[in-house]
Structures are given as structure tokens and as C-alpha cells.
Coordinates of C-alpha atoms in Angstrom, one line a residue:
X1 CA 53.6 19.9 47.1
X2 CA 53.0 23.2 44.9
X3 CA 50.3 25.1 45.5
X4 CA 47.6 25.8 43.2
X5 CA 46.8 28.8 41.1
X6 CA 43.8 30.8 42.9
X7 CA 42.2 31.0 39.2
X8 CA 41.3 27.2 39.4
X9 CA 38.7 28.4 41.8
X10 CA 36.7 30.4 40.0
X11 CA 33.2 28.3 40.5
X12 CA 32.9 30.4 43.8
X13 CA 32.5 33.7 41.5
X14 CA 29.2 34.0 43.4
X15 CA 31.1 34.7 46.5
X16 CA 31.8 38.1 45.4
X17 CA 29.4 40.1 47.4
X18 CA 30.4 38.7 50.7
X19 CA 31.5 40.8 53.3
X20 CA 34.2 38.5 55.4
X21 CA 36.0 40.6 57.5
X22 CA 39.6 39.7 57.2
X23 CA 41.9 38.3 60.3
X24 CA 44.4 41.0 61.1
X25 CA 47.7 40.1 62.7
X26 CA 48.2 41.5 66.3
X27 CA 51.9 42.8 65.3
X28 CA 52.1 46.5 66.2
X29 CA 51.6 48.7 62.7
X30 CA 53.8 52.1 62.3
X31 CA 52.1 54.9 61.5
X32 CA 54.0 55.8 58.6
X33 CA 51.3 58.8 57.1
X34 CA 51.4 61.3 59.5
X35 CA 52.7 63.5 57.1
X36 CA 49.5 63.2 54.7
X37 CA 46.6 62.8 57.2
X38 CA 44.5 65.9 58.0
X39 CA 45.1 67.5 61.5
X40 CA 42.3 68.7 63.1
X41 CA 44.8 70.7 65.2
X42 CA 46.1 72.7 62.4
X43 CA 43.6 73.3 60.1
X44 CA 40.8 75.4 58.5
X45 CA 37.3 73.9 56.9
X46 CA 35.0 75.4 54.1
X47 CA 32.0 74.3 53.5
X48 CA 33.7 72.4 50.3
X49 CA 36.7 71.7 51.9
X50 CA 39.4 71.0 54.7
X51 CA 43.0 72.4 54.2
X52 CA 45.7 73.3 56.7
X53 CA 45.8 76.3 59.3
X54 CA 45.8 80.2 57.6
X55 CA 49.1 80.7 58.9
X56 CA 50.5 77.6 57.4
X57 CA 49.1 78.9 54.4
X58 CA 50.6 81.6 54.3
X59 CA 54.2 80.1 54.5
X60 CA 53.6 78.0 51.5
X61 CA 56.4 79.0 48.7
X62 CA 53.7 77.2 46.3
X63 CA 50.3 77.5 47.8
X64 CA 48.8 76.3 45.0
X65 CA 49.9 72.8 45.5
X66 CA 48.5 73.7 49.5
X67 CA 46.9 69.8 51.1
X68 CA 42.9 69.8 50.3
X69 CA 40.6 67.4 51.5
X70 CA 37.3 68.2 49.2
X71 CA 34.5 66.7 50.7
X72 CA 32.9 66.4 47.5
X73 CA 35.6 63.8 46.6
X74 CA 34.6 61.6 49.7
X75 CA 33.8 58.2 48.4
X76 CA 33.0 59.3 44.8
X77 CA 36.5 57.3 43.4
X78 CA 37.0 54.0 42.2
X79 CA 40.0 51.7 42.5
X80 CA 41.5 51.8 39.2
X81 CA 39.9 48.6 37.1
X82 CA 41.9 45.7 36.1
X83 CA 43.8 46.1 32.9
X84 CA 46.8 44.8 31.2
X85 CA 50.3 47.0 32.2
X86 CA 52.8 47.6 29.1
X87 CA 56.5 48.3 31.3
X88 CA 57.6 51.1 29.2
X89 CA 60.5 49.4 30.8
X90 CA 60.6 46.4 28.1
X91 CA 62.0 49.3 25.3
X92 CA 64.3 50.4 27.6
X93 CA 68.2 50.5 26.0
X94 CA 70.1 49.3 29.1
X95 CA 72.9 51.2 27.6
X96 CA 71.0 54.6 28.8
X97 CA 73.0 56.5 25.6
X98 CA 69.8 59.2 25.2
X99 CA 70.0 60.0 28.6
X100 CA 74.2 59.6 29.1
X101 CA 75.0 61.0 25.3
X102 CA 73.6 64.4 26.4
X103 CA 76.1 67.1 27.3
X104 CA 76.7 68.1 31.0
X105 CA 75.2 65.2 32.5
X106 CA 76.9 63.1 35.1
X107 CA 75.8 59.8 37.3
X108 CA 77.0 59.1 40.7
X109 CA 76.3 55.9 42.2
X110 CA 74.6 56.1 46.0
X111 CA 75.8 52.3 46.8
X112 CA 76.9 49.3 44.4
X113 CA 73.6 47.9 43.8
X114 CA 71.1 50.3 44.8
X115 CA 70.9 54.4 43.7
X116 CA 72.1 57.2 41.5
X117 CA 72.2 60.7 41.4
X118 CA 71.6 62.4 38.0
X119 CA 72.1 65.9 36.5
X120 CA 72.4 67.3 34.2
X121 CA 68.8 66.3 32.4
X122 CA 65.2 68.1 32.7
X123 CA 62.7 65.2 33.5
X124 CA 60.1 68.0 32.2
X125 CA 62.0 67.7 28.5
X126 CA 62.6 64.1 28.0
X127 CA 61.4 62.7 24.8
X128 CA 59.7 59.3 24.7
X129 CA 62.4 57.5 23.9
X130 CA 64.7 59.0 26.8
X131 CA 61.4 58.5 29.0
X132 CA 62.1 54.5 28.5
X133 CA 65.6 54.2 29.3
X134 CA 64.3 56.3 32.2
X135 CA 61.4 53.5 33.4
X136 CA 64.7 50.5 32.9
X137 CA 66.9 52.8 34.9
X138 CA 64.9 53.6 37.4
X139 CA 64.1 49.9 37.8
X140 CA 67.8 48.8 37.1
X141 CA 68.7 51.2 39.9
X142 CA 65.7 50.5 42.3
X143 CA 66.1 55.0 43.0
X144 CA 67.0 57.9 41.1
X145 CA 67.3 61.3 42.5
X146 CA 67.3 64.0 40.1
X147 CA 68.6 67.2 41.1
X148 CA 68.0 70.8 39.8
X149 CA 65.0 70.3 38.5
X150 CA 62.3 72.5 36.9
X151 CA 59.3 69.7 37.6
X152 CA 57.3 71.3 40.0
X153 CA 57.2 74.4 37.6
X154 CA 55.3 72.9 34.9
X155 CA 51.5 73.0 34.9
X156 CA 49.4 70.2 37.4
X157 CA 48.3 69.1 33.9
X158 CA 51.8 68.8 32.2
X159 CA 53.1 67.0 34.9
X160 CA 50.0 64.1 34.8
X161 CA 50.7 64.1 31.4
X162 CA 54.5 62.9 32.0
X163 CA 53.1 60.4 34.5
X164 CA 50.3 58.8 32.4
X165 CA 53.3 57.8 29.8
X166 CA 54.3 55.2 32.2
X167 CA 50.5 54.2 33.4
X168 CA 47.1 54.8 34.5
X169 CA 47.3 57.7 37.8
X170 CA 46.6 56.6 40.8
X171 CA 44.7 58.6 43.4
X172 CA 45.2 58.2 47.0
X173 CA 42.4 56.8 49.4
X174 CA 43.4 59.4 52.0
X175 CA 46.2 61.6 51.2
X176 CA 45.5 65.8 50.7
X177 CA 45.8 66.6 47.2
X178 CA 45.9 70.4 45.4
X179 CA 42.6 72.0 45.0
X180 CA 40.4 69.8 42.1
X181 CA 43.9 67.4 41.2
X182 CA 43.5 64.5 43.3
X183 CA 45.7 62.3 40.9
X184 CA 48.7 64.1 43.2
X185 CA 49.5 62.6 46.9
X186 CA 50.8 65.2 49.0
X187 CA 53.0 65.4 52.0
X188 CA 53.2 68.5 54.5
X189 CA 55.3 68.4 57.8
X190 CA 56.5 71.7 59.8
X191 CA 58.6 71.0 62.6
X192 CA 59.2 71.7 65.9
X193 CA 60.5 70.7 69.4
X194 CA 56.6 69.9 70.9
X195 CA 55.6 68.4 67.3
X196 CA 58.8 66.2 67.9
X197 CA 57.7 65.3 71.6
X198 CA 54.4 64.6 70.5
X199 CA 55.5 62.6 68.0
X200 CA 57.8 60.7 70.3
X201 CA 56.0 60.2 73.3
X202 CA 54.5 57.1 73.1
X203 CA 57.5 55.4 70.4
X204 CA 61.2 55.2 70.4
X205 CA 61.7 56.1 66.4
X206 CA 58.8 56.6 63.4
X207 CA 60.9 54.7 60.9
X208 CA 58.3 52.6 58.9
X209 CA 59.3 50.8 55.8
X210 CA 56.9 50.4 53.4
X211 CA 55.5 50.1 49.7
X212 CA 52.7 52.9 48.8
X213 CA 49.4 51.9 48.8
X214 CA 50.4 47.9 48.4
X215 CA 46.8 47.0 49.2
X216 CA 45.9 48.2 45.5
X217 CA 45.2 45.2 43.5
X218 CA 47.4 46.5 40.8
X219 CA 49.7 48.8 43.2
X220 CA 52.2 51.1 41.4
X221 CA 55.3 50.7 39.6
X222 CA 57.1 54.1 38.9
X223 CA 57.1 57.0 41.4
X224 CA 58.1 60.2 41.1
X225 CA 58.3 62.5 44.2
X226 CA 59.2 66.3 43.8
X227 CA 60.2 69.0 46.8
X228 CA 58.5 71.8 46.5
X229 CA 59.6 73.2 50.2
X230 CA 62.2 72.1 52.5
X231 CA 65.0 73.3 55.2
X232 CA 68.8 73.2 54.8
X233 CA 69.0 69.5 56.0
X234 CA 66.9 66.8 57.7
X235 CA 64.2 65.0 56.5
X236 CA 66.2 62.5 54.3
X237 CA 64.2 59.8 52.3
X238 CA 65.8 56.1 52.9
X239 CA 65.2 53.2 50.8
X240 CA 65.7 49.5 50.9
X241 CA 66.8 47.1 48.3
X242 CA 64.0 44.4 48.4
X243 CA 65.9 42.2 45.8
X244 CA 69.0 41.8 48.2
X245 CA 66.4 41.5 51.2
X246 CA 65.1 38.9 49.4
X247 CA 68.5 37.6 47.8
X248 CA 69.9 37.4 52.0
X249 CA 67.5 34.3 52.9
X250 CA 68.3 30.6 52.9
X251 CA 67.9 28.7 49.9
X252 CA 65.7 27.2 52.7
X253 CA 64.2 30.2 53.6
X254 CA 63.3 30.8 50.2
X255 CA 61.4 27.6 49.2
X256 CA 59.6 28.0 52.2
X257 CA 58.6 32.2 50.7
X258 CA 58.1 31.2 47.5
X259 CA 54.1 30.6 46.5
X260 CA 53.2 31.9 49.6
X261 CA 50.2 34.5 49.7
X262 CA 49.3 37.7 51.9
X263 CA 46.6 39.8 52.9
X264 CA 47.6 44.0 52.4
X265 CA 44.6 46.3 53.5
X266 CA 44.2 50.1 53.2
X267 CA 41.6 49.5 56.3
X268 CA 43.6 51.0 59.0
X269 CA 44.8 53.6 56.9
X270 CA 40.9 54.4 56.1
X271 CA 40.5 54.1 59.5
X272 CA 42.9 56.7 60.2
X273 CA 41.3 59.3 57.8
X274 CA 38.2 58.8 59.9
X275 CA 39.7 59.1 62.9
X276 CA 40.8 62.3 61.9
X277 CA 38.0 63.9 60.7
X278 CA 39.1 63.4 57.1
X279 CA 37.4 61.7 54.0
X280 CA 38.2 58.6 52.4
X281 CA 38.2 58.8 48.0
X282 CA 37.7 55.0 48.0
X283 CA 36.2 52.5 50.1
X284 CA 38.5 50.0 52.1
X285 CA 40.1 47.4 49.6
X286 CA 41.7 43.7 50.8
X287 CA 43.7 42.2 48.1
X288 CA 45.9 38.8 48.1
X289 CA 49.5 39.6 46.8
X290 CA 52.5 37.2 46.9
X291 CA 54.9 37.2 49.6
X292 CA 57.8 36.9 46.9
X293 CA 56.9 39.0 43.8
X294 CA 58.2 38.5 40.3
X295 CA 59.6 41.8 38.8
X296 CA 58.9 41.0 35.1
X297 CA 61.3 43.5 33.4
X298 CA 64.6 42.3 35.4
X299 CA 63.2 38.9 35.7
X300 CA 64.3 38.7 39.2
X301 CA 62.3 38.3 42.9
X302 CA 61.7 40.3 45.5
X303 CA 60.4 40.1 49.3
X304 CA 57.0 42.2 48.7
X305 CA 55.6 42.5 52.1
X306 CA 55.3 45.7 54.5
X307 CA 54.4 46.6 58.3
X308 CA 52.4 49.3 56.8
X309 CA 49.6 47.2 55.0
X310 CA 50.5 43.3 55.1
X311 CA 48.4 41.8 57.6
X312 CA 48.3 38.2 57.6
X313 CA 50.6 35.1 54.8
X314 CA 47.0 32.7 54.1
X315 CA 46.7 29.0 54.9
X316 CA 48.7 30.3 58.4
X317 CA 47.6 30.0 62.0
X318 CA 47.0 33.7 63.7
X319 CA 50.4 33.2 65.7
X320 CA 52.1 31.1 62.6
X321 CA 51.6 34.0 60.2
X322 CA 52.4 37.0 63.1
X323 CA 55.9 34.9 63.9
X324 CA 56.7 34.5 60.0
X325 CA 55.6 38.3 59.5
X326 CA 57.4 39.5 62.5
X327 CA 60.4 37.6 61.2
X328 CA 60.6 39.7 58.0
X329 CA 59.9 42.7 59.2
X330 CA 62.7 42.5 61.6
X331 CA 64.8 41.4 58.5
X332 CA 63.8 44.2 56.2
X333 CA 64.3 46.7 59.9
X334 CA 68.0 45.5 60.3
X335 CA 69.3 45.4 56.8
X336 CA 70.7 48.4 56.7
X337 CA 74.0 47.4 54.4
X338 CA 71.1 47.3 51.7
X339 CA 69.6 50.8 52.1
X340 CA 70.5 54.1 51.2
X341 CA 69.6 57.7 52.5
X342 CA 68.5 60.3 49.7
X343 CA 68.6 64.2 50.9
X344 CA 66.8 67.0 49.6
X345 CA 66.4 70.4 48.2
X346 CA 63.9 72.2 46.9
X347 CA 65.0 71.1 43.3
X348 CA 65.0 67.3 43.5
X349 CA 63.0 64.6 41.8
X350 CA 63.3 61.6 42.9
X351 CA 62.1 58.2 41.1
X352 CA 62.0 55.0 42.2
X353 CA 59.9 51.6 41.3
X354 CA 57.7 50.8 43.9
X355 CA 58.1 47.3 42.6
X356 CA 61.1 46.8 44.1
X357 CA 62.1 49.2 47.1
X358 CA 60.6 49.7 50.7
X359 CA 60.7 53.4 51.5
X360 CA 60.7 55.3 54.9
X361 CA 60.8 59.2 55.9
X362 CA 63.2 60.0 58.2
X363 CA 61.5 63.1 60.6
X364 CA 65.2 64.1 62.5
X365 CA 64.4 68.1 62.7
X366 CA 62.7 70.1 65.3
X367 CA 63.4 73.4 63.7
X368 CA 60.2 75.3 62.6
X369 CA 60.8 74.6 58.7
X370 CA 58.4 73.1 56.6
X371 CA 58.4 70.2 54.7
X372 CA 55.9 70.2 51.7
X373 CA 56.0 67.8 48.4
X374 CA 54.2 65.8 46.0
X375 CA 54.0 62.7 44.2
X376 CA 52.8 61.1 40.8
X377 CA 52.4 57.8 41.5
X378 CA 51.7 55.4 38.2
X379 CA 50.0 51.7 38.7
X380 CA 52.2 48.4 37.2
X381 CA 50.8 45.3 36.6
X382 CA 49.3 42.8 39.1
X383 CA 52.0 41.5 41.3
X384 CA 53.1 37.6 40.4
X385 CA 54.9 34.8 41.7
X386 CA 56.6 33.3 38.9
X387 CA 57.4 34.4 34.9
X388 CA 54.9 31.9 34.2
X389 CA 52.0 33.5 36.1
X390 CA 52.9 36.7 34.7
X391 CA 52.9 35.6 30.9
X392 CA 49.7 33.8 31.6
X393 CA 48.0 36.8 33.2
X394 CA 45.0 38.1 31.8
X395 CA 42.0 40.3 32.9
X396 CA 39.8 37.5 32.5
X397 CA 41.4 35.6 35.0
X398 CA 42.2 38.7 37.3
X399 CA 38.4 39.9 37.4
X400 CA 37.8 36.3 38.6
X401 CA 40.4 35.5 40.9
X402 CA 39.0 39.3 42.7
X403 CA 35.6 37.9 43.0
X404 CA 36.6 35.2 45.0
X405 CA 38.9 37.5 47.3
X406 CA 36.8 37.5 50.8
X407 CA 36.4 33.6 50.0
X408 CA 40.1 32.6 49.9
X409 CA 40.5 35.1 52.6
X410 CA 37.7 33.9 54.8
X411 CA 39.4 30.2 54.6
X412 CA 40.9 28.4 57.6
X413 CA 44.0 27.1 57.8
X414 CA 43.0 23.5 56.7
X415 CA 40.3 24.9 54.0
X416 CA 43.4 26.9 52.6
X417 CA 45.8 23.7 52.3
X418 CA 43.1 21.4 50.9
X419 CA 41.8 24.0 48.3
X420 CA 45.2 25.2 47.1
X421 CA 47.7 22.5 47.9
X422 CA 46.3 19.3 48.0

């Protein structure tokens, strides 16, 4: 028996200011933002603003791009509204001739399925048409680092200007951000034996796959991260392939996935930032995303859930949905013959589609280097089940399904099945 689209429930639109708080599962969550969060250990406040310590300050290379927290900016964003997402993917020649055709370039694939390296082109001088064979490789390839690279030299307005073409910016709840640009996530690390004891005294690894900010209702799609400071070696960025993840289960397995809904939250993550003594952009946002997501440009599925923000698969028990959860996690965890390590210098880009990869740091030094960088992240469309769903999509129907979120999430077990599958 198939389960019924959420969107045949909009009667309860009148639900929307209700204030359910959401069952979370009892599965231990990673902390996987350490590196963005403000540390009240390390730090100096303004009156306008928190930052890190004067003496990390002064070991920035680019202390412009220095991690802010502007109190000003606490609460004052929006989640970006619903709207319809053009894949600049769709005009995409899967050929890649205006990026290969150039002279000097070379691509080296990471694995078979998943990852290149490019050089030989300037992300800062791509036309528009080389910026769409970029979106359908980058989604063709699931990762794409880019080395020797000029990106972080351009201006902070230049470089939201190459983001935009492939979506709306997104801004992060949480994250620090440069001085007045809070479209840019930022991540700042230094190292050293008692950060590495600290870090490890209570947990055997901090490996923590996950998508960025999943709980968005419309989460992102293409991602560029840039190193602006970095040591000879360490710090490696892994990825994981959730199209073979997904592509590994029993046909079984898979009927079982597919239609199936979950709960992702920023809440602990919000939590976090108060914990700290930091400021939250946005208020806490719950959205209901499928377990098995449609990607719409390669017109394949992937697994789409994360230890870092999915919580709880709907119409489940508490211990039903942890054991399922639990399940995948470990899956995603162990499937390492469908992951690859990216390493760094300070004149990388790399891109990937948050669509369709899991990502982790890897924090493997305890020398005193730093380890400072930012992203442009761009929001994608809505995440869907099926190619029907997504051709069907509309705002309409999103801005209703949303108001009836805490309803659907607020369901029992047996309220879920008899609404949506009976």
C-alpha cells in the first residue's frame, strides 16, 4: 500500500501556528561543528561583536575573512522562502568540451564513480556557459577539487556573485561569518596536542558524516569550499557516495526506504550556539524530507539521511525508527569502498553537490597550524521521492505542505498510517 502525498492534507493549514515539539531519537548525535561554533575559551567580544582570541588574529594570512558573530545579526534572518530551483545542471553538455577544450587543463579521477581533480581552469573566470558543464560535473562526479586557485582573491562580493549563478545564498544559522557577509560559513581550527586531548577525551574518533544544514526545507545543492589557511598535511576532507550507499541495499531493503519520511532539525545545532554563548541568525526549523531522495538532473536516488540532523523516519515507533536509523548510519559509517579523501592547500577549491554526498572533516594533527576556510553554499530544490513528485512540485503545494509540518510531525504511529497510507 503506497503512501499518500502529504499535499492531500492541506485542510489542516490552520495547524500552522502550533508549536509540537518534535520526538527526537535517543541515538548518540556527533558533533560534527566544532570547527564553526564560537569558543568562549578563545575569544574576544565587542560591544557589536564576538570573534576569536587577539593572538589568533594575528596569525590569520587573511584576517579579513577572520570568524564574526555580530550580535546585531542574532535572530534578524529568515529561512530562505519557498521558490522554484532552475539546476543550471539541466544545460549542462555532459561532454564538458568548454571546460576540457581549454589548454593546459588536465582531470584525474579520485575513484571510478566518485571524484576528480582539475587544473588547469580559474573558477573566478568561467563564463556562463563553462559555469554549467561545471553544475553537471560537479553533480556527475558527486566532488571536484580544484587546485591552484585564485578564488579566495577575488572580492567577498565577486565571489557571491559566482555563487548566486547557481542559486539563492544561503546563510548559516550558527556558523562565524566575515565582518557584515554572513552569506559565507566559515571554519577555523588551530591545533594542538591538549586541543586533541580535549577533543578526545570523552569519544574514540570525531568522524561525522553528514549533509550541510539538511534541516533547510529547500537545503543546498552546489558547494563550493576554499582554503584560505592550512599546514603541510592533515585535515583531509572525506566524502561518501550516497548514490552507491543507496545503490548497496536489497531490492528488499529498498522497497521498504522508498516513500518513507524523516524528521532533520537544526535544534541541537541551535542549541549548541547557545550553549556557547553564541547567536543563532535564524530560529530553530523542523522539516520532513524523504529518506530516499530523487536527484532530478541524473534521475537517480540517493540515501538522504545524516547523524548530524535526521532525528526520527514518521509513522515509526521511538525504538522502530532509532533501530532503522541506527541501521543506516552504521551503513553509510562502514562504506568506506564508496568514499574518498580530498587533501588541501591553501589553493584548492573544492565543489561538490550536497545533493548527493555525505561529508566529514578529518581533525588527524596536533601541530599548532591553523586551519581557516570558507564556503558558498547555494540552495536546490525541495528534496523528492519520485520524478513524479518533482515535476509536480510547485510553491503552492510546498507553502501548504509547510503549514501542516508540526501536524504530520505531531502524529502517532497509527494517526501517521491511517492519514498517509490507508
Amino acid at each position: 500500500m503506497k503512501r499518500k502525498d502529504l499535499h492531500l492534507y492541506s485542510q489542516y493549514k490552520h495547524l500552522q501556528g502550533l508549536q509540537h515539539k518534535p520526538t527526537m531519537a535517543t541515538f548518540q548525535r556527533l558533533d560534527h561543528d566544532a570547527a564553526i561554533h564560537f569558543d568562549k575559551d578563545a575569544s574576544t567580544e565587542t560591544k557589536d561583536y564576538l570573534t576569536i582570541s587577539e593572538d589568533r588574529l594575528k596569525e590569520l594570512k587573511y584576517p579579513e575573512w577572520a570568524p564574526t558573530w555580530e550580535k546585531k545579526h542574532d535572530h534578524q534572518f529568515d529561512h530562505i522562502p519557498v521558490f522554484k530551483h532552475i539546476d543550471r545542471g539541466f544545460y549542462g553538455d555532459s561532454e564538458f568540451k568548454s571546460l576540457k577544450d581549454a589548454d593546459g587543463v588536465t582531470f584525474k579521477h579520485v575513484s571510478p564513480k566518485l571524484g576528480l581533480e582539475v587544473d588547469g581552469i580559474q573558477l573566478s573566470d568561467l563564463s556562463d556557459k563553462q559555469k554549467d558543464d561545471l553544475a553537471l560535473l560537479v553533480e556527475t562526479y558527486g566532488v571536484v577539487a580544484f587546485r591552484n586557485q585564485d578564488f579566495k582573491n577575488q572580492s567577498f562580493e565577486e565571489i557571491k556573485d559566482w555563487g548566486r549563478y547557481f542559486g539563492p545564498l544561503h546563510i548559516h544559522p550558527t556558523s562565524g561569518a566575515p565582518l557584515n557577509q554572513p552569506e559565507f560559513h566559515l571554519t577555523f581550527t588551530k591545533g594542538s596536542i591538549s586541543e586533541q586531548k580535549k577533543l578526545f577525551k570523552t569519544k574514540l574518533n570525531n568522524i561525522s558524516w553528514h549533509s550541510d544544514v539538511a534541516y533547510e526545507n529547500q537545503p543546498p545543492g552546489i558547494t563550493a569550499f576554499a582554503m584560505l589557511q592550512s599546514g603541510p598535511s592533515g585535515g583531509d576532507t572525506q566524502f561518501l557516495d550516497m548514490f552507491e550507499i543507496y545503490d548497496r541495499l536489497s531490492p528488499l531493503m529498498k522497497s521498504i526506504l522508498d516513500g518513507l519520511r524523516a524528521l532533520n532539525t537544526s535544534r541541537d545545532q541551535a542549541n549548541d550556539a547557545i550553549a556557547s554563548g553564541s547567536i543563532q541568525r535564524k530560529n530553530p526549523i523542523d522539516s520532513i524530507h524523504p529518506v530516499v531522495r530523487y536527484h532530478p538532473v541524473l534521475k537517480r536516488k540517493c540515501l538522504f539521511v545524516n547523524r548530524g540532523f535526521t532525528r526520527q523516519i514518521l509513522g515509526l515507533k521511538t525504538e522502530e525508527s532509532d533501530y532503522l536509523l541506527s541501521f543506516l548510519f552504521d551503513h553509510i559509517q562502514s562504506c568506506l569502498d564508496a568514499h574518498v579523501r580530498l587533501s588541501w592547500d591553501e589553493n584548492t577549491v573544492v565543489v561538490w553537490d550536497n545533493r548527493r554526498v555525505l561529508h566529514t572533516r578529518t581533525t588527524d594533527w596536533d601541530t599548532d597550524e591553523i586551519r581557516h576556510a570558507f564556503r558558498v553554499t547555494t540552495v536546490a530544490e525541495r528534496p523528492v521521492s519520485t520524478k513524479e513528485e518533482y515535476e509536480s512540485w510547485t510553491p503552492e503545494l510546498e507553502k501548504s505542505n509547510i503549514n501542516i509540518n508540526d501536524f504530520v510531525i505531531s502524529l502517532g504511529p497509527e494517526e501517521y498510517y491511517e492519514k498517509f497510507y490507508t
